[in-house]
Amino acid sequence: MDVTSTSSPNGVRNLPVRDHGASEALGLWEPKRSLTLEAARRHTQRIQILRKILIAMATALVIVLGLQFMGKGTSTFDNPNPTESVKMVNPRYSGRTADGLPFYLTADTATRTMAKRDEVALINPVLEFVRLDGAASSFVLANNGTYNDVTKVLDLNDSVNLETDDGYICQTTFSRIFAREKRIEGSEPIQCTGTFGVVNGQAYEINKNYTEFIFKDGMSAQIKQDPAQKPAADASNPEASNQFAFSGDGLVYVDADRGIYEGGTTKLFAREGETVTVKQGAATINAQEITILRREATSQADGSLRLGEVNKIIAQKDFRYQNPQNDARGDQGVYERDKSLITVTGNVRVMQPSGNMVKTDRLTYNTITETARFSGNCQGRDCGSNGRSRTTIGGN
């Protein structure tokens, strides 16, 4: 910047004068105050406008993201993808029954899907449970099944096998096990073997701590009598060769609509219009309802229940007894092995091959002496003048 000084005509020296042209030529700029304030105002206005725009954009972005999040959340929970699943290898589930006993469920694999979150699909499941406190473990296994770990209900399919600690073995194709309540039901055919013999049913239930077996919708059975459970006094019983009574250790065959097995008691029921059939050798009993009682004993080896020979048969409603020598009918018939008696009551009719018929109110037959006593209002050749008679109607 050039600075020059001048003198007045009277010789007085004036103040120096700046040369702005030289400064501008050198590229130096000196702002003016009025221009600087105006620029600052415009800058402030621009900042305020940009701030408002940014706030508006941020608000709009939050609204858009919120709407998208809400939309995705509804889609995920209301319409689960059934193909989404979680697979576990060698899973183990446990629980307790209503009476506090433990049970355990294992499998090769367990798969849980989003569609059924409370259930797992099992491959080769095995259920281990305890029927009674102090008893050994029992098992149920199958090829596959499903388990609801909330309700503790296990559905088993394909080659279902049940084996209890007291010697019962059952095979079926479907079982629904209520592990907490200790019961099983199924709508498919089943076969069970055990101390009661062999039983086949079209459907079934297993209740009361797995001790009551119910076979329904048609069932058949073979009652196998265990001679080891026979009292020693019976060894010389001459009833063994008697064809009128259900005697000896031979198989007893059963056909009924429904059968209930609990301990040594078997209750058989017929379909409406039909009768239950119980047969041993040449002797057959028919009735609408039949109860078979067997001698019970406890195994010294493991404390389990063992059943012996048929000890008593109670047949009610439309009773009929047949063998080659006799055809006896009545309202009710009772066979008591320990007393060696068969008693028929209510509208009793006895027909023999000879054509002789006796009608009476009550028939009592002694299976040892092979003689019958008719009592009450008796009609027929063997009744006698006083309406009572003893006659031999059985035997070989």
mmCIF file of C-alpha atoms in Angstrom:
data_model
loop_
_atom_site.group_PDB
_atom_site.id
_atom_site.type_symbol
_atom_site.label_atom_id
_atom_site.label_comp_id
_atom_site.label_asym_id
_atom_site.label_seq_id
_atom_site.Cartn_x
_atom_site.Cartn_y
_atom_site.Cartn_z
ATOM 1 C CA MET A 1 0.000 0.000 0.000
ATOM 2 C CA ASP A 2 1.396 3.422 -1.027
ATOM 3 C CA VAL A 3 1.089 6.342 1.318
ATOM 4 C CA THR A 4 1.847 9.854 0.122
ATOM 5 C CA SER A 5 1.804 13.145 1.916
ATOM 6 C CA THR A 6 1.023 16.585 0.482
ATOM 7 C CA SER A 7 1.809 20.139 1.513
ATOM 8 C CA SER A 8 -0.529 23.060 1.432
ATOM 9 C CA PRO A 9 0.473 26.205 -0.415
ATOM 10 C CA ASN A 10 1.154 27.845 2.861
ATOM 11 C CA GLY A 11 3.680 25.195 3.694
ATOM 12 C CA VAL A 12 1.548 23.192 6.142
ATOM 13 C CA ARG A 13 1.891 19.381 5.757
ATOM 14 C CA ASN A 14 -1.366 17.501 5.261
ATOM 15 C CA LEU A 15 -2.214 13.917 6.586
ATOM 16 C CA PRO A 16 -1.179 10.974 4.425
ATOM 17 C CA VAL A 17 -3.698 9.705 1.898
ATOM 18 C CA ARG A 18 -4.130 5.904 1.326
ATOM 19 C CA ASP A 19 -3.975 4.636 -2.183
ATOM 20 C CA HIS A 20 -6.886 2.033 -2.377
ATOM 21 C CA GLY A 21 -6.227 1.323 -5.980
ATOM 22 C CA ALA A 22 -2.860 -0.066 -5.130
ATOM 23 C CA SER A 23 -4.346 -2.266 -2.425
ATOM 24 C CA GLU A 24 -6.919 -3.695 -4.758
ATOM 25 C CA ALA A 25 -4.245 -4.273 -7.331
ATOM 26 C CA LEU A 26 -2.384 -6.377 -4.817
ATOM 27 C CA GLY A 27 -5.464 -8.553 -4.128
ATOM 28 C CA LEU A 28 -6.081 -7.303 -0.652
ATOM 29 C CA TRP A 29 -9.726 -6.813 0.362
ATOM 30 C CA GLU A 30 -10.998 -4.931 3.268
ATOM 31 C CA PRO A 31 -14.748 -5.676 4.071
ATOM 32 C CA LYS A 32 -17.100 -2.919 4.622
ATOM 33 C CA ARG A 33 -19.152 -3.076 7.838
ATOM 34 C CA SER A 34 -22.543 -2.665 6.159
ATOM 35 C CA LEU A 35 -21.899 -5.522 3.737
ATOM 36 C CA THR A 36 -20.730 -7.882 6.516
ATOM 37 C CA LEU A 37 -23.903 -7.446 8.601
ATOM 38 C CA GLU A 38 -26.142 -8.085 5.601
ATOM 39 C CA ALA A 39 -24.294 -11.304 4.765
ATOM 40 C CA ALA A 40 -24.596 -12.504 8.358
ATOM 41 C CA ARG A 41 -28.350 -11.954 8.325
ATOM 42 C CA ARG A 42 -28.729 -13.939 5.110
ATOM 43 C CA HIS A 43 -26.572 -16.780 6.538
ATOM 44 C CA THR A 44 -28.697 -16.947 9.680
ATOM 45 C CA GLN A 45 -31.872 -17.161 7.620
ATOM 46 C CA ARG A 46 -30.417 -20.008 5.553
ATOM 47 C CA ILE A 47 -29.457 -21.951 8.719
ATOM 48 C CA GLN A 48 -32.952 -21.552 10.150
ATOM 49 C CA ILE A 49 -34.550 -22.798 6.936
ATOM 50 C CA LEU A 50 -32.204 -25.806 6.756
ATOM 51 C CA ARG A 51 -32.898 -26.653 10.416
ATOM 52 C CA LYS A 52 -36.654 -26.698 9.788
ATOM 53 C CA ILE A 53 -36.180 -28.877 6.719
ATOM 54 C CA LEU A 54 -34.033 -31.375 8.665
ATOM 55 C CA ILE A 55 -36.554 -31.562 11.512
ATOM 56 C CA ALA A 56 -39.376 -32.197 9.043
ATOM 57 C CA MET A 57 -37.368 -34.911 7.267
ATOM 58 C CA ALA A 58 -36.477 -36.618 10.561
ATOM 59 C CA THR A 59 -40.128 -36.603 11.636
ATOM 60 C CA ALA A 60 -41.207 -38.100 8.324
ATOM 61 C CA LEU A 61 -38.505 -40.799 8.591
ATOM 62 C CA VAL A 62 -39.637 -41.785 12.094
ATOM 63 C CA ILE A 63 -43.241 -42.083 10.908
ATOM 64 C CA VAL A 64 -42.259 -44.259 7.929
ATOM 65 C CA LEU A 65 -40.073 -46.559 10.039
ATOM 66 C CA GLY A 66 -42.809 -46.914 12.655
ATOM 67 C CA LEU A 67 -45.378 -47.899 10.053
ATOM 68 C CA GLN A 68 -43.019 -50.453 8.521
ATOM 69 C CA PHE A 69 -42.176 -51.974 11.915
ATOM 70 C CA MET A 70 -45.827 -52.301 12.870
ATOM 71 C CA GLY A 71 -46.675 -53.896 9.551
ATOM 72 C CA LYS A 72 -43.855 -56.453 9.772
ATOM 73 C CA GLY A 73 -44.708 -57.344 13.382
ATOM 74 C CA THR A 74 -48.320 -58.159 12.509
ATOM 75 C CA SER A 75 -47.252 -60.316 9.586
ATOM 76 C CA THR A 76 -44.782 -62.324 11.673
ATOM 77 C CA PHE A 77 -47.059 -63.328 14.556
ATOM 78 C CA ASP A 78 -50.429 -63.684 12.856
ATOM 79 C CA ASN A 79 -49.202 -65.679 9.890
ATOM 80 C CA PRO A 80 -46.328 -67.905 11.029
ATOM 81 C CA ASN A 81 -44.422 -69.740 8.389
ATOM 82 C CA PRO A 82 -45.136 -73.439 9.017
ATOM 83 C CA THR A 83 -41.853 -74.377 7.363
ATOM 84 C CA GLU A 84 -39.819 -72.607 10.031
ATOM 85 C CA SER A 85 -38.699 -75.109 12.659
ATOM 86 C CA VAL A 86 -36.154 -75.885 15.326
ATOM 87 C CA LYS A 87 -34.654 -79.380 15.480
ATOM 88 C CA MET A 88 -33.102 -80.924 18.581
ATOM 89 C CA VAL A 89 -30.982 -84.076 18.712
ATOM 90 C CA ASN A 90 -31.388 -86.529 21.611
ATOM 91 C CA PRO A 91 -33.929 -84.385 23.484
ATOM 92 C CA ARG A 92 -35.033 -85.275 27.003
ATOM 93 C CA TYR A 93 -38.267 -84.144 28.644
ATOM 94 C CA SER A 94 -39.340 -84.837 32.200
ATOM 95 C CA GLY A 95 -42.358 -84.289 34.383
ATOM 96 C CA ARG A 96 -44.391 -85.633 37.263
ATOM 97 C CA THR A 97 -47.706 -87.392 37.446
ATOM 98 C CA ALA A 98 -50.677 -86.163 39.445
ATOM 99 C CA ASP A 99 -49.516 -88.285 42.386
ATOM 100 C CA GLY A 100 -45.945 -87.003 42.202
ATOM 101 C CA LEU A 101 -44.197 -89.860 40.401
ATOM 102 C CA PRO A 102 -41.596 -89.012 37.719
ATOM 103 C CA PHE A 103 -41.699 -89.767 34.007
ATOM 104 C CA TYR A 104 -39.103 -89.202 31.296
ATOM 105 C CA LEU A 105 -39.422 -88.870 27.527
ATOM 106 C CA THR A 106 -36.481 -89.246 25.153
ATOM 107 C CA ALA A 107 -36.159 -89.501 21.361
ATOM 108 C CA ASP A 108 -33.615 -89.482 18.560
ATOM 109 C CA THR A 109 -34.822 -86.069 17.388
ATOM 110 C CA ALA A 110 -37.500 -83.507 18.254
ATOM 111 C CA THR A 111 -38.726 -80.839 15.825
ATOM 112 C CA ARG A 112 -40.775 -77.809 16.854
ATOM 113 C CA THR A 113 -42.553 -75.719 14.197
ATOM 114 C CA MET A 114 -43.789 -72.119 14.339
ATOM 115 C CA ALA A 115 -47.317 -73.304 13.548
ATOM 116 C CA LYS A 116 -47.485 -75.546 16.676
ATOM 117 C CA ARG A 117 -45.199 -74.059 19.264
ATOM 118 C CA ASP A 118 -46.446 -76.231 22.145
ATOM 119 C CA GLU A 119 -45.783 -79.497 20.288
ATOM 120 C CA VAL A 120 -42.684 -81.324 19.132
ATOM 121 C CA ALA A 121 -42.552 -84.063 16.494
ATOM 122 C CA LEU A 122 -40.512 -87.023 17.738
ATOM 123 C CA ILE A 123 -38.557 -89.760 15.998
ATOM 124 C CA ASN A 124 -38.204 -93.035 17.937
ATOM 125 C CA PRO A 125 -39.686 -91.704 21.184
ATOM 126 C CA VAL A 126 -39.379 -93.687 24.442
ATOM 127 C CA LEU A 127 -41.522 -92.930 27.499
ATOM 128 C CA GLU A 128 -40.280 -94.232 30.839
ATOM 129 C CA PHE A 129 -42.714 -94.073 33.756
ATOM 130 C CA VAL A 130 -43.397 -95.549 37.186
ATOM 131 C CA ARG A 131 -46.849 -97.017 37.851
ATOM 132 C CA LEU A 132 -46.620 -97.121 41.628
ATOM 133 C CA ASP A 133 -44.202 -95.795 44.205
ATOM 134 C CA GLY A 134 -41.415 -98.329 44.608
ATOM 135 C CA ALA A 135 -42.203 -100.228 41.402
ATOM 136 C CA ALA A 136 -39.692 -100.740 38.606
ATOM 137 C CA SER A 137 -39.869 -98.623 35.453
ATOM 138 C CA SER A 138 -42.311 -99.328 32.634
ATOM 139 C CA PHE A 139 -41.777 -98.285 29.015
ATOM 140 C CA VAL A 140 -43.687 -97.256 25.892
ATOM 141 C CA LEU A 141 -41.857 -96.836 22.584
ATOM 142 C CA ALA A 142 -42.836 -96.189 18.973
ATOM 143 C CA ASN A 143 -41.406 -95.165 15.612
ATOM 144 C CA ASN A 144 -42.722 -91.609 15.812
ATOM 145 C CA GLY A 145 -45.036 -89.365 17.763
ATOM 146 C CA THR A 146 -45.872 -85.858 18.971
ATOM 147 C CA TYR A 147 -45.591 -84.447 22.490
ATOM 148 C CA ASN A 148 -47.316 -81.397 23.967
ATOM 149 C CA ASP A 149 -45.050 -80.207 26.756
ATOM 150 C CA VAL A 150 -47.803 -77.976 28.160
ATOM 151 C CA THR A 151 -50.586 -80.566 28.546
ATOM 152 C CA LYS A 152 -48.120 -83.495 28.916
ATOM 153 C CA VAL A 153 -50.007 -85.519 26.282
ATOM 154 C CA LEU A 154 -48.006 -87.888 24.072
ATOM 155 C CA ASP A 155 -49.392 -89.278 20.792
ATOM 156 C CA LEU A 156 -47.504 -92.313 19.490
ATOM 157 C CA ASN A 157 -47.834 -93.797 15.998
ATOM 158 C CA ASP A 158 -46.496 -96.801 14.119
ATOM 159 C CA SER A 159 -45.281 -99.887 16.011
ATOM 160 C CA VAL A 160 -46.311 -98.778 19.483
ATOM 161 C CA ASN A 161 -45.105 -101.171 22.194
ATOM 162 C CA LEU A 162 -46.032 -101.023 25.876
ATOM 163 C CA GLU A 163 -44.202 -103.070 28.502
ATOM 164 C CA THR A 164 -45.127 -102.692 32.164
ATOM 165 C CA ASP A 165 -43.124 -103.738 35.180
ATOM 166 C CA ASP A 166 -45.801 -106.296 36.167
ATOM 167 C CA GLY A 167 -45.450 -108.269 32.945
ATOM 168 C CA TYR A 168 -48.032 -106.856 30.514
ATOM 169 C CA ILE A 169 -46.927 -106.388 26.893
ATOM 170 C CA CYS A 170 -49.147 -104.639 24.323
ATOM 171 C CA GLN A 171 -48.742 -103.843 20.616
ATOM 172 C CA THR A 172 -50.814 -101.347 18.633
ATOM 173 C CA THR A 173 -50.455 -98.679 15.937
ATOM 174 C CA PHE A 174 -51.690 -95.660 17.920
ATOM 175 C CA SER A 175 -51.658 -94.588 21.553
ATOM 176 C CA ARG A 176 -52.551 -91.317 23.251
ATOM 177 C CA ILE A 177 -50.816 -91.191 26.611
ATOM 178 C CA PHE A 178 -51.914 -88.749 29.295
ATOM 179 C CA ALA A 179 -48.670 -88.841 31.256
ATOM 180 C CA ARG A 180 -49.868 -86.618 34.090
ATOM 181 C CA GLU A 181 -53.104 -88.610 34.628
ATOM 182 C CA LYS A 182 -51.382 -92.002 34.075
ATOM 183 C CA ARG A 183 -53.772 -93.343 31.467
ATOM 184 C CA ILE A 184 -53.700 -94.406 27.802
ATOM 185 C CA GLU A 185 -56.355 -94.577 25.100
ATOM 186 C CA GLY A 186 -56.379 -95.640 21.475
ATOM 187 C CA SER A 187 -58.797 -96.044 18.591
ATOM 188 C CA GLU A 188 -56.761 -98.692 16.754
ATOM 189 C CA PRO A 189 -56.621 -102.492 17.263
ATOM 190 C CA ILE A 190 -54.449 -103.721 20.117
ATOM 191 C CA GLN A 191 -53.128 -107.039 21.407
ATOM 192 C CA CYS A 192 -52.030 -107.507 25.008
ATOM 193 C CA THR A 193 -50.457 -110.472 26.745
ATOM 194 C CA GLY A 194 -49.901 -110.906 30.434
ATOM 195 C CA THR A 195 -51.028 -112.768 33.475
ATOM 196 C CA PHE A 196 -54.640 -112.467 32.244
ATOM 197 C CA GLY A 197 -53.757 -114.308 29.024
ATOM 198 C CA VAL A 198 -54.001 -112.888 25.502
ATOM 199 C CA VAL A 199 -56.559 -110.200 24.592
ATOM 200 C CA ASN A 200 -57.356 -108.544 21.249
ATOM 201 C CA GLY A 201 -59.491 -105.406 21.019
ATOM 202 C CA GLN A 202 -60.528 -102.998 18.278
ATOM 203 C CA ALA A 203 -60.049 -100.019 20.615
ATOM 204 C CA TYR A 204 -58.850 -99.677 24.178
ATOM 205 C CA GLU A 205 -58.231 -97.702 27.350
ATOM 206 C CA ILE A 206 -55.686 -98.270 30.115
ATOM 207 C CA ASN A 207 -56.625 -96.498 33.345
ATOM 208 C CA LYS A 208 -56.060 -96.433 37.112
ATOM 209 C CA ASN A 209 -52.273 -96.256 37.223
ATOM 210 C CA TYR A 210 -52.109 -98.539 34.180
ATOM 211 C CA THR A 211 -53.791 -101.413 36.080
ATOM 212 C CA GLU A 212 -57.237 -101.379 34.417
ATOM 213 C CA PHE A 213 -57.351 -102.577 30.790
ATOM 214 C CA ILE A 214 -60.528 -101.877 28.795
ATOM 215 C CA PHE A 215 -60.956 -103.493 25.372
ATOM 216 C CA LYS A 216 -63.939 -102.255 23.364
ATOM 217 C CA ASP A 217 -65.728 -102.176 20.011
ATOM 218 C CA GLY A 218 -65.305 -105.948 19.811
ATOM 219 C CA MET A 219 -62.789 -108.078 21.696
ATOM 220 C CA SER A 220 -61.644 -111.675 22.028
ATOM 221 C CA ALA A 221 -59.432 -113.309 24.613
ATOM 222 C CA GLN A 222 -57.761 -116.452 25.809
ATOM 223 C CA ILE A 223 -57.606 -116.798 29.574
ATOM 224 C CA LYS A 224 -54.535 -118.816 30.459
ATOM 225 C CA GLN A 225 -54.825 -120.346 33.903
ATOM 226 C CA ASP A 226 -51.611 -120.685 35.850
ATOM 227 C CA PRO A 227 -51.567 -124.082 37.610
ATOM 228 C CA ALA A 228 -48.804 -122.812 39.895
ATOM 229 C CA GLN A 229 -51.389 -120.576 41.615
ATOM 230 C CA LYS A 230 -53.805 -123.457 42.328
ATOM 231 C CA PRO A 231 -54.286 -124.316 46.021
ATOM 232 C CA ALA A 232 -52.859 -127.690 47.031
ATOM 233 C CA ALA A 233 -56.313 -128.911 48.074
ATOM 234 C CA ASP A 234 -57.469 -128.695 44.462
ATOM 235 C CA ALA A 235 -54.929 -131.196 43.189
ATOM 236 C CA SER A 236 -57.161 -134.147 44.071
ATOM 237 C CA ASN A 237 -60.424 -132.484 43.075
ATOM 238 C CA PRO A 238 -62.391 -135.010 40.957
ATOM 239 C CA GLU A 239 -64.013 -132.061 39.190
ATOM 240 C CA ALA A 240 -61.076 -132.010 36.782
ATOM 241 C CA SER A 241 -62.747 -134.520 34.469
ATOM 242 C CA ASN A 242 -66.251 -133.088 34.747
ATOM 243 C CA GLN A 243 -67.586 -131.723 31.472
ATOM 244 C CA PHE A 244 -70.392 -129.723 33.111
ATOM 245 C CA ALA A 245 -68.101 -127.296 34.964
ATOM 246 C CA PHE A 246 -65.400 -124.863 33.909
ATOM 247 C CA SER A 247 -62.664 -126.909 35.492
ATOM 248 C CA GLY A 248 -59.057 -127.852 34.947
ATOM 249 C CA ASP A 249 -56.274 -125.597 33.699
ATOM 250 C CA GLY A 250 -57.313 -125.467 30.047
ATOM 251 C CA LEU A 251 -57.668 -122.272 28.060
ATOM 252 C CA VAL A 252 -60.898 -120.299 28.427
ATOM 253 C CA TYR A 253 -61.969 -118.486 25.237
ATOM 254 C CA VAL A 254 -63.920 -115.228 25.389
ATOM 255 C CA ASP A 255 -65.815 -113.182 22.790
ATOM 256 C CA ALA A 256 -67.555 -109.924 23.772
ATOM 257 C CA ASP A 257 -68.158 -106.362 22.705
ATOM 258 C CA ARG A 258 -66.315 -104.906 25.679
ATOM 259 C CA GLY A 259 -64.071 -106.344 28.364
ATOM 260 C CA ILE A 260 -62.684 -104.744 31.519
ATOM 261 C CA TYR A 261 -59.672 -106.376 33.171
ATOM 262 C CA GLU A 262 -58.583 -105.245 36.631
ATOM 263 C CA GLY A 263 -56.565 -107.584 38.800
ATOM 264 C CA GLY A 264 -58.278 -110.948 39.008
ATOM 265 C CA THR A 265 -61.660 -109.573 37.888
ATOM 266 C CA THR A 266 -62.793 -109.615 34.254
ATOM 267 C CA LYS A 267 -66.111 -107.970 33.330
ATOM 268 C CA LEU A 268 -67.544 -108.768 29.902
ATOM 269 C CA PHE A 269 -70.402 -106.985 28.141
ATOM 270 C CA ALA A 270 -72.289 -107.796 24.939
ATOM 271 C CA ARG A 271 -73.469 -105.517 22.176
ATOM 272 C CA GLU A 272 -77.223 -104.861 22.229
ATOM 273 C CA GLY A 273 -79.102 -107.885 20.918
ATOM 274 C CA GLU A 274 -76.105 -110.203 21.354
ATOM 275 C CA THR A 275 -74.488 -112.189 24.166
ATOM 276 C CA VAL A 276 -71.028 -112.734 25.580
ATOM 277 C CA THR A 277 -69.504 -116.154 24.900
ATOM 278 C CA VAL A 278 -67.206 -117.908 27.370
ATOM 279 C CA LYS A 279 -66.020 -121.358 26.319
ATOM 280 C CA GLN A 280 -63.805 -124.066 27.749
ATOM 281 C CA GLY A 281 -63.591 -127.426 26.041
ATOM 282 C CA ALA A 282 -67.141 -128.584 25.205
ATOM 283 C CA ALA A 283 -68.788 -126.262 27.753
ATOM 284 C CA THR A 284 -70.119 -122.843 26.713
ATOM 285 C CA ILE A 285 -71.696 -120.031 28.741
ATOM 286 C CA ASN A 286 -73.639 -117.190 27.125
ATOM 287 C CA ALA A 287 -75.139 -114.088 28.751
ATOM 288 C CA GLN A 288 -75.405 -110.355 28.203
ATOM 289 C CA GLU A 289 -73.028 -109.679 31.101
ATOM 290 C CA ILE A 290 -70.429 -112.059 32.528
ATOM 291 C CA THR A 291 -67.977 -111.510 35.377
ATOM 292 C CA ILE A 292 -65.021 -113.884 35.702
ATOM 293 C CA LEU A 293 -63.130 -113.996 38.998
ATOM 294 C CA ARG A 294 -59.705 -115.597 39.176
ATOM 295 C CA ARG A 295 -57.583 -116.597 42.106
ATOM 296 C CA GLU A 296 -54.978 -113.933 42.914
ATOM 297 C CA ALA A 297 -51.469 -114.412 44.282
ATOM 298 C CA THR A 298 -48.418 -112.210 44.718
ATOM 299 C CA SER A 299 -45.143 -113.180 43.096
ATOM 300 C CA GLN A 300 -42.368 -113.701 45.633
ATOM 301 C CA ALA A 301 -39.790 -112.656 43.045
ATOM 302 C CA ASP A 302 -40.971 -109.109 42.273
ATOM 303 C CA GLY A 303 -44.183 -108.644 44.258
ATOM 304 C CA SER A 304 -46.340 -108.419 41.114
ATOM 305 C CA LEU A 305 -49.843 -109.855 40.853
ATOM 306 C CA ARG A 306 -50.215 -113.377 39.486
ATOM 307 C CA LEU A 307 -53.540 -114.916 38.476
ATOM 308 C CA GLY A 308 -54.497 -118.544 38.921
ATOM 309 C CA GLU A 309 -57.480 -120.605 37.759
ATOM 310 C CA VAL A 310 -61.007 -119.329 37.197
ATOM 311 C CA ASN A 311 -62.586 -119.366 40.650
ATOM 312 C CA LYS A 312 -66.060 -117.960 39.946
ATOM 313 C CA ILE A 313 -68.230 -116.987 36.964
ATOM 314 C CA ILE A 314 -71.321 -114.784 37.315
ATOM 315 C CA ALA A 315 -73.508 -114.627 34.179
ATOM 316 C CA GLN A 316 -76.488 -112.264 34.116
ATOM 317 C CA LYS A 317 -79.332 -111.598 31.685
ATOM 318 C CA ASP A 318 -80.218 -114.311 29.166
ATOM 319 C CA PHE A 319 -77.966 -116.921 30.768
ATOM 320 C CA ARG A 320 -77.390 -120.126 28.832
ATOM 321 C CA TYR A 321 -75.102 -123.072 29.571
ATOM 322 C CA GLN A 322 -74.432 -125.748 26.957
ATOM 323 C CA ASN A 323 -72.436 -128.952 26.788
ATOM 324 C CA PRO A 324 -73.052 -132.235 24.919
ATOM 325 C CA GLN A 325 -75.242 -133.538 27.769
ATOM 326 C CA ASN A 326 -77.239 -130.460 28.785
ATOM 327 C CA ASP A 327 -78.716 -127.142 27.722
ATOM 328 C CA ALA A 328 -79.642 -124.997 30.741
ATOM 329 C CA ARG A 329 -81.134 -121.498 30.575
ATOM 330 C CA GLY A 330 -82.207 -118.888 33.090
ATOM 331 C CA ASP A 331 -81.985 -115.258 34.119
ATOM 332 C CA GLN A 332 -78.702 -115.739 35.969
ATOM 333 C CA GLY A 333 -76.076 -118.428 36.389
ATOM 334 C CA VAL A 334 -73.243 -118.621 38.925
ATOM 335 C CA TYR A 335 -70.337 -121.065 38.856
ATOM 336 C CA GLU A 336 -68.379 -121.403 42.130
ATOM 337 C CA ARG A 337 -65.335 -123.604 41.815
ATOM 338 C CA ASP A 338 -64.486 -123.679 45.523
ATOM 339 C CA LYS A 339 -68.003 -124.936 46.328
ATOM 340 C CA SER A 340 -68.171 -127.189 43.262
ATOM 341 C CA LEU A 341 -71.585 -125.692 42.448
ATOM 342 C CA ILE A 342 -73.396 -124.207 39.476
ATOM 343 C CA THR A 343 -76.554 -122.317 40.397
ATOM 344 C CA VAL A 344 -79.114 -121.140 37.828
ATOM 345 C CA THR A 345 -82.030 -118.919 38.907
ATOM 346 C CA GLY A 346 -85.022 -117.230 37.301
ATOM 347 C CA ASN A 347 -87.122 -118.952 34.620
ATOM 348 C CA VAL A 348 -84.848 -122.001 34.609
ATOM 349 C CA ARG A 349 -85.191 -124.506 31.758
ATOM 350 C CA VAL A 350 -83.030 -127.594 31.322
ATOM 351 C CA MET A 351 -83.125 -129.600 28.099
ATOM 352 C CA GLN A 352 -81.338 -132.965 27.731
ATOM 353 C CA PRO A 353 -80.500 -134.866 24.516
ATOM 354 C CA SER A 354 -83.200 -137.399 25.393
ATOM 355 C CA GLY A 355 -85.793 -134.670 24.974
ATOM 356 C CA ASN A 356 -86.510 -134.409 28.680
ATOM 357 C CA MET A 357 -87.165 -130.788 29.763
ATOM 358 C CA VAL A 358 -87.391 -129.400 33.267
ATOM 359 C CA LYS A 359 -88.773 -125.948 34.120
ATOM 360 C CA THR A 360 -88.112 -124.583 37.573
ATOM 361 C CA ASP A 361 -87.228 -121.498 39.582
ATOM 362 C CA ARG A 362 -83.809 -122.678 40.708
ATOM 363 C CA LEU A 363 -81.267 -125.277 39.651
ATOM 364 C CA THR A 364 -78.280 -126.245 41.808
ATOM 365 C CA TYR A 365 -75.731 -128.585 40.256
ATOM 366 C CA ASN A 366 -72.925 -130.272 42.189
ATOM 367 C CA THR A 367 -69.935 -130.685 39.901
ATOM 368 C CA ILE A 368 -68.407 -133.453 42.050
ATOM 369 C CA THR A 369 -71.442 -135.720 42.543
ATOM 370 C CA GLU A 370 -72.795 -134.704 39.112
ATOM 371 C CA THR A 371 -76.297 -134.335 40.464
ATOM 372 C CA ALA A 372 -78.770 -131.486 40.172
ATOM 373 C CA ARG A 373 -81.411 -130.233 42.573
ATOM 374 C CA PHE A 374 -84.479 -128.428 41.252
ATOM 375 C CA SER A 375 -86.343 -126.227 43.704
ATOM 376 C CA GLY A 376 -89.296 -123.887 43.657
ATOM 377 C CA ASN A 377 -92.040 -124.419 41.094
ATOM 378 C CA CYS A 378 -90.697 -127.423 39.151
ATOM 379 C CA GLN A 379 -92.302 -128.971 36.071
ATOM 380 C CA GLY A 380 -90.962 -132.010 34.231
ATOM 381 C CA ARG A 381 -90.305 -135.717 34.460
ATOM 382 C CA ASP A 382 -87.444 -135.347 36.949
ATOM 383 C CA CYS A 383 -89.278 -132.998 39.315
ATOM 384 C CA GLY A 384 -91.071 -135.674 41.348
ATOM 385 C CA SER A 385 -94.397 -135.423 43.113
ATOM 386 C CA ASN A 386 -93.222 -132.749 45.527
ATOM 387 C CA GLY A 387 -91.685 -130.551 42.828
ATOM 388 C CA ARG A 388 -88.152 -131.309 43.982
ATOM 389 C CA SER A 389 -85.687 -133.877 42.683
ATOM 390 C CA ARG A 390 -82.059 -134.909 42.586
ATOM 391 C CA THR A 391 -80.897 -136.272 39.255
ATOM 392 C CA THR A 392 -77.660 -136.854 37.414
ATOM 393 C CA ILE A 393 -77.439 -134.579 34.363
ATOM 394 C CA GLY A 394 -73.717 -134.312 33.723
ATOM 395 C CA GLY A 395 -70.603 -136.373 33.518
ATOM 396 C CA ASN A 396 -68.977 -138.431 30.784
#
